[in-house]
Amino acid sequence: MKSTAAAPVVYIEEIASRVGQEVTVRGWIYNKRSSGKLQFLMVRDGTGTLQVVVFQKNVSAPLFQAVDRLTQESSVVVTGRVRADERAPGGYEMDASDVQILQVAEPYPITPKDHGVPFLMEHRHLWLRSSRQRAILRIRHEIIKACRDFYDSRGFTLVDTPIFTPAACEGTTTLFETRYFDDTAYLTQSGQLYNEATAAAFGKSYCFGPTFRAEKSKTRRHLMEFWMVEPEVSYAELDDIMALAEEFISEIVQKVVVGRRTELATIERDVGRLENVRPPFPRLSYDEAIRLLQEKGLPIQWGDDFGGDEETQLSQQFDRPVMVHRYPSKLKAFYMQPDPQRPEVALCVDVLAPEGYGEIIGGGERIHGHDLLLNRIQEHKLPAEAFRWYLDLRKYGSVPHSGFGMGIERVVAWICGLEHVRETIAFPRMLYRIYP
Amino acid sequence: MKSTAAAPVVYIEEIASRVGQEVTVRGWIYNKRSSGKLQFLMVRDGTGTLQVVVFQKNVSAPLFQAVDRLTQESSVVVTGRVRADERAPGGYEMDASDVQILQVAEPYPITPKDHGVPFLMEHRHLWLRSSRQRAILRIRHEIIKACRDFYDSRGFTLVDTPIFTPAACEGTTTLFETRYFDDTAYLTQSGQLYNEATAAAFGKSYCFGPTFRAEKSKTRRHLMEFWMVEPEVSYAELDDIMALAEEFISEIVQKVVVGRRTELATIERDVGRLENVRPPFPRLSYDEAIRLLQEKGLPIQWGDDFGGDEETQLSQQFDRPVMVHRYPSKLKAFYMQPDPQRPEVALCVDVLAPEGYGEIIGGGERIHGHDLLLNRIQEHKLPAEAFRWYLDLRKYGSVPHSGFGMGIERVVAWICGLEHVRETIAFPRMLYRIYP
């Protein structure tokens, strides 16, 4: 949309380079105050917020009155000269010479008063316009970009794995299913099995896409639909992917700290805690973790799985993520390679974020022997026919290989210091919510 | 995995920087020939292929015999000195001092003889190891990266839109549905409606993820599951997004031409045709397109939609993509803004790739008036309740806005010059195929 004036249209993020020039900004009223002959409009355009000053003497009387009636989120195209002014929020303001009003918004449902979460979720499509939600989603964008850049710059090939799958990767109880013409398809829970095929083709590969779990649980760490990044490396063993995970997480966090300092300030995140996140991360065997939890007084025995409480307790012991390795095989998925020194434990690792954020990465070495894998598939009563292609990978040049999956929403929650994953994605899908 | 020797482990892509050094490479036998006291192993590791020369005198007799028995795709860790040699494929070779055999592969099902497509699709997990398939998927990776870099570098915010949606974006006949606890969810066909909410929050946004269409059709241009990148820009009108589309496609194509020259050569793509793809693209109104098709003798009338034949015919008239704009509104989705000059046509655009590849982009200006949009929702018999949030966007600061969607698989097919989209993604989902 052109303005009616001849000034160039600019985004607020570039306003500092426009001082002294007449420009047009297109956006929405975020806030407004008036003092008689002056009106101060806080205009947001999605890239920033700019104070626009409308002097009564600079515009027609009807326009000045119309500006006075502007409501929150009304859409406006403002033209005027940009001025540096220390008193203005952000350091710049615009002296308006013209205000074009596109729509005076109806009374905006989200006001500065405290709304309950259900109300905000019901209005998620509007709630996204708030400074806080925008800051979180920009940090999410930075995290996703950092993930991709990490693998792209290290010679990994991105290979998108399918959403529709003929079989469950980790059991069938938490699968969403759909009619696929005359067949049934399940929505993927992980791209890992397919990554194992692509890692044999490309050496190093990764996938990054949405995954699904129909878990009938309402916790602050679960969504039904969440995004995962999953690297897989042929010839890599447990130590190799622990080193990769450590380097990966550190790079992401430091990129956010540098690139999204403004947004971290907006949401009042303690950046000092993030700056700690550098290698080496503490490594703890499952055995050591059990002893530590028992010392803390938790009623846990060797062989028990960790729940939210145990993860929180463990992760609070360290100022950076902790890598817990070699869980009992029976707690883990069927494809985990047993430790040759101690076959009752698996060559696997979970990475727990600090500050009580729990598991953000799970991975390990995959079984590469054909017969052992076939036994495990049978023991787990999985449909062998659906895994025929997966077993093939163990017939034609099988090699040790390892990888992991990292859940993006949990990482966003941790890096942003959020209480609940529901704010980490634009339109969260929860137990009782698929709207909007 | 470490080698038994002490040499550093390297990837073949970095072999040129290792001339004169002893290194270890880990991979698979791609090909093999012997000449008495010499064996030539073509070893691939996913990043490249290296000729490894095993001299009988350099290894033990049992090892030399074992090397002689290696089959295609057997997994090996080879150690030796790197040598520049013009006669070697790629210009370098390795004099092996050690060969560690991990697995002698069973007879590999994919041989140089001509296999039918059903057989190759059934073995897609192995077919991906071929030079041609790897080249295509690396080009796909480059295209995806170029798409993201394009928007990231232009101030767009990536906002992932949901896969589970409560309603259909463009009609209900081609939706996959799933039980969502006590409710029904539909798999997304496009993130556009959600993009319109996020463009109002961020000014410029994009989504990039898998989308789904249950079309009971078997054509060379359709998959059930395909990836789309969809930008949306507040305050943008039809001309603005036509310019964006033109710049976008040109940048992607030129990045592939520069960055993936080797892979384009592997698949024998005519790069000259891609080098033409630069602005400006020809712009053709629907009216003009109809006249052109009638001149070519096609039995088409004003008001008819274009099928594959018409798209192919049109796109063959130009040496670069052609932008066809202002189709009759009744051919397009309910949310298309009518042309104020001529309300029977919509402010929309389809971009058709050259060389007969058909539509790769569809988009336009969205209705921004509340009442008109509500009328259209009712006319199309869509469930108004599910669109309540979408109508909200027209109440709180509605602005003209536009965007488009680009299907990745069709772009990969075009850039690679493929006959069928089934080779553009690692694990294509087609009418009768969800395996592997």
mmCIF file of C-alpha atoms in Angstrom, chain B residues 254-395:
data_model
loop_
_atom_site.group_PDB
_atom_site.id
_atom_site.type_symbol
_atom_site.label_atom_id
_atom_site.label_comp_id
_atom_site.label_asym_id
_atom_site.label_seq_id
_atom_site.Cartn_x
_atom_site.Cartn_y
_atom_site.Cartn_z
ATOM 1 C CA GLN B 254 20.764 -18.472 -8.934
ATOM 2 C CA LYS B 255 21.895 -19.771 -5.529
ATOM 3 C CA VAL B 256 21.425 -23.335 -6.726
ATOM 4 C CA VAL B 257 23.215 -22.620 -10.006
ATOM 5 C CA VAL B 258 26.228 -21.285 -8.093
ATOM 6 C CA GLY B 259 26.174 -23.515 -5.009
ATOM 7 C CA ARG B 260 25.181 -26.869 -6.517
ATOM 8 C CA ARG B 261 26.948 -26.874 -9.877
ATOM 9 C CA THR B 262 28.441 -30.323 -9.213
ATOM 10 C CA GLU B 263 25.081 -31.840 -8.369
ATOM 11 C CA LEU B 264 23.413 -30.201 -11.397
ATOM 12 C CA ALA B 265 26.144 -31.759 -13.543
ATOM 13 C CA THR B 266 25.590 -35.178 -11.917
ATOM 14 C CA ILE B 267 21.935 -35.123 -12.950
ATOM 15 C CA GLU B 268 22.830 -33.601 -16.342
ATOM 16 C CA ARG B 269 20.659 -30.520 -15.936
ATOM 17 C CA ASP B 270 20.878 -27.851 -18.643
ATOM 18 C CA VAL B 271 22.162 -24.995 -16.460
ATOM 19 C CA GLY B 272 21.802 -22.441 -19.253
ATOM 20 C CA ARG B 273 18.045 -22.580 -18.914
ATOM 21 C CA LEU B 274 18.285 -21.859 -15.205
ATOM 22 C CA GLU B 275 20.661 -18.962 -15.723
ATOM 23 C CA ASN B 276 17.867 -17.180 -17.652
ATOM 24 C CA VAL B 277 15.722 -17.036 -14.547
ATOM 25 C CA ARG B 278 16.138 -13.388 -13.583
ATOM 26 C CA PRO B 279 13.708 -10.477 -13.246
ATOM 27 C CA PRO B 280 11.610 -9.239 -14.870
ATOM 28 C CA PHE B 281 9.260 -12.190 -15.360
ATOM 29 C CA PRO B 282 6.527 -11.775 -17.952
ATOM 30 C CA ARG B 283 3.149 -10.771 -16.478
ATOM 31 C CA LEU B 284 -0.011 -11.945 -18.188
ATOM 32 C CA SER B 285 -3.592 -11.316 -17.167
ATOM 33 C CA TYR B 286 -5.939 -14.294 -17.147
ATOM 34 C CA ASP B 287 -7.743 -12.636 -20.072
ATOM 35 C CA GLU B 288 -4.522 -12.476 -22.081
ATOM 36 C CA ALA B 289 -3.683 -16.052 -21.127
ATOM 37 C CA ILE B 290 -7.070 -17.256 -22.394
ATOM 38 C CA ARG B 291 -6.523 -15.457 -25.714
ATOM 39 C CA LEU B 292 -3.049 -16.949 -26.029
ATOM 40 C CA LEU B 293 -4.356 -20.463 -25.367
ATOM 41 C CA GLN B 294 -7.200 -19.992 -27.850
ATOM 42 C CA GLU B 295 -4.674 -18.852 -30.476
ATOM 43 C CA LYS B 296 -2.747 -22.057 -29.800
ATOM 44 C CA GLY B 297 -5.953 -23.936 -30.598
ATOM 45 C CA LEU B 298 -6.941 -25.071 -27.100
ATOM 46 C CA PRO B 299 -10.714 -25.354 -26.571
ATOM 47 C CA ILE B 300 -10.856 -23.045 -23.570
ATOM 48 C CA GLN B 301 -13.370 -20.316 -22.696
ATOM 49 C CA TRP B 302 -13.219 -17.335 -20.357
ATOM 50 C CA GLY B 303 -14.214 -18.674 -16.944
ATOM 51 C CA ASP B 304 -12.567 -22.082 -17.357
ATOM 52 C CA ASP B 305 -9.776 -23.078 -14.995
ATOM 53 C CA PHE B 306 -6.372 -24.128 -16.290
ATOM 54 C CA GLY B 307 -5.505 -27.784 -16.121
ATOM 55 C CA GLY B 308 -2.107 -29.364 -16.567
ATOM 56 C CA ASP B 309 -2.294 -28.978 -20.364
ATOM 57 C CA GLU B 310 -3.030 -25.272 -20.238
ATOM 58 C CA GLU B 311 -0.314 -24.618 -17.658
ATOM 59 C CA THR B 312 2.186 -26.573 -19.698
ATOM 60 C CA GLN B 313 1.240 -24.728 -22.895
ATOM 61 C CA LEU B 314 1.474 -21.319 -21.223
ATOM 62 C CA SER B 315 4.737 -21.963 -19.447
ATOM 63 C CA GLN B 316 6.360 -23.212 -22.645
ATOM 64 C CA GLN B 317 5.896 -19.789 -24.251
ATOM 65 C CA PHE B 318 8.541 -18.148 -22.056
ATOM 66 C CA ASP B 319 12.152 -18.737 -21.075
ATOM 67 C CA ARG B 320 11.472 -17.835 -17.450
ATOM 68 C CA PRO B 321 8.544 -18.147 -15.039
ATOM 69 C CA VAL B 322 5.348 -16.366 -16.118
ATOM 70 C CA MET B 323 3.001 -14.625 -13.692
ATOM 71 C CA VAL B 324 -0.686 -14.993 -14.560
ATOM 72 C CA HIS B 325 -2.858 -12.597 -12.571
ATOM 73 C CA ARG B 326 -6.515 -11.708 -12.063
ATOM 74 C CA TYR B 327 -8.322 -15.014 -12.501
ATOM 75 C CA PRO B 328 -12.112 -15.104 -12.259
ATOM 76 C CA SER B 329 -13.004 -14.979 -8.550
ATOM 77 C CA LYS B 330 -15.183 -18.051 -8.831
ATOM 78 C CA LEU B 331 -12.108 -20.159 -9.683
ATOM 79 C CA LYS B 332 -10.264 -19.103 -6.559
ATOM 80 C CA ALA B 333 -10.484 -19.492 -2.776
ATOM 81 C CA PHE B 334 -13.085 -17.602 -0.726
ATOM 82 C CA TYR B 335 -10.603 -15.126 0.794
ATOM 83 C CA MET B 336 -9.371 -13.540 -2.441
ATOM 84 C CA GLN B 337 -9.821 -9.765 -2.686
ATOM 85 C CA PRO B 338 -11.904 -8.766 -5.741
ATOM 86 C CA ASP B 339 -10.361 -6.269 -8.140
ATOM 87 C CA PRO B 340 -12.172 -2.986 -7.374
ATOM 88 C CA GLN B 341 -12.029 -2.092 -11.080
ATOM 89 C CA ARG B 342 -13.623 -5.364 -12.082
ATOM 90 C CA PRO B 343 -15.114 -7.350 -9.211
ATOM 91 C CA GLU B 344 -15.567 -10.559 -11.216
ATOM 92 C CA VAL B 345 -11.793 -11.113 -11.122
ATOM 93 C CA ALA B 346 -9.612 -11.561 -8.049
ATOM 94 C CA LEU B 347 -6.364 -9.769 -7.174
ATOM 95 C CA CYS B 348 -4.466 -13.039 -7.356
ATOM 96 C CA VAL B 349 -1.462 -14.476 -9.131
ATOM 97 C CA ASP B 350 -0.202 -17.899 -10.124
ATOM 98 C CA VAL B 351 3.424 -18.286 -11.131
ATOM 99 C CA LEU B 352 4.046 -21.003 -13.715
ATOM 100 C CA ALA B 353 7.541 -22.439 -14.028
ATOM 101 C CA PRO B 354 9.051 -22.684 -17.515
ATOM 102 C CA GLU B 355 9.675 -25.866 -19.494
ATOM 103 C CA GLY B 356 6.145 -27.072 -18.818
ATOM 104 C CA TYR B 357 6.490 -27.445 -15.057
ATOM 105 C CA GLY B 358 3.236 -25.721 -14.214
ATOM 106 C CA GLU B 359 2.177 -23.787 -11.145
ATOM 107 C CA ILE B 360 4.798 -23.323 -8.447
ATOM 108 C CA ILE B 361 3.307 -20.304 -6.647
ATOM 109 C CA GLY B 362 -0.241 -19.241 -5.897
ATOM 110 C CA GLY B 363 -1.178 -16.158 -3.957
ATOM 111 C CA GLY B 364 -2.735 -12.725 -3.921
ATOM 112 C CA GLU B 365 -4.393 -10.071 -1.874
ATOM 113 C CA ARG B 366 -6.740 -11.233 0.902
ATOM 114 C CA ILE B 367 -10.144 -9.738 1.606
ATOM 115 C CA HIS B 368 -9.684 -7.201 4.371
ATOM 116 C CA GLY B 369 -13.278 -6.035 4.753
ATOM 117 C CA HIS B 370 -15.158 -7.872 7.501
ATOM 118 C CA ASP B 371 -18.594 -8.043 5.898
ATOM 119 C CA LEU B 372 -17.403 -9.124 2.477
ATOM 120 C CA LEU B 373 -15.334 -11.887 4.082
ATOM 121 C CA LEU B 374 -18.270 -13.055 6.179
ATOM 122 C CA ASN B 375 -20.446 -13.175 3.049
ATOM 123 C CA ARG B 376 -17.884 -15.265 1.246
ATOM 124 C CA ILE B 377 -17.573 -17.692 4.161
ATOM 125 C CA GLN B 378 -21.355 -18.107 4.099
ATOM 126 C CA GLU B 379 -21.516 -18.423 0.310
ATOM 127 C CA HIS B 380 -18.903 -21.161 0.452
ATOM 128 C CA LYS B 381 -20.868 -22.878 3.248
ATOM 129 C CA LEU B 382 -17.824 -22.889 5.515
ATOM 130 C CA PRO B 383 -18.314 -23.268 9.276
ATOM 131 C CA ALA B 384 -18.393 -19.645 10.449
ATOM 132 C CA GLU B 385 -17.648 -20.619 14.048
ATOM 133 C CA ALA B 386 -14.274 -22.095 13.065
ATOM 134 C CA PHE B 387 -13.467 -18.834 11.249
ATOM 135 C CA ARG B 388 -14.444 -16.575 14.159
ATOM 136 C CA TRP B 389 -10.791 -15.774 14.934
ATOM 137 C CA TYR B 390 -10.093 -15.181 11.236
ATOM 138 C CA LEU B 391 -12.923 -12.643 11.061
ATOM 139 C CA ASP B 392 -11.508 -10.978 14.197
ATOM 140 C CA LEU B 393 -8.494 -9.956 12.116
ATOM 141 C CA ARG B 394 -10.902 -7.740 10.126
ATOM 142 C CA LYS B 395 -12.188 -6.013 13.276
#
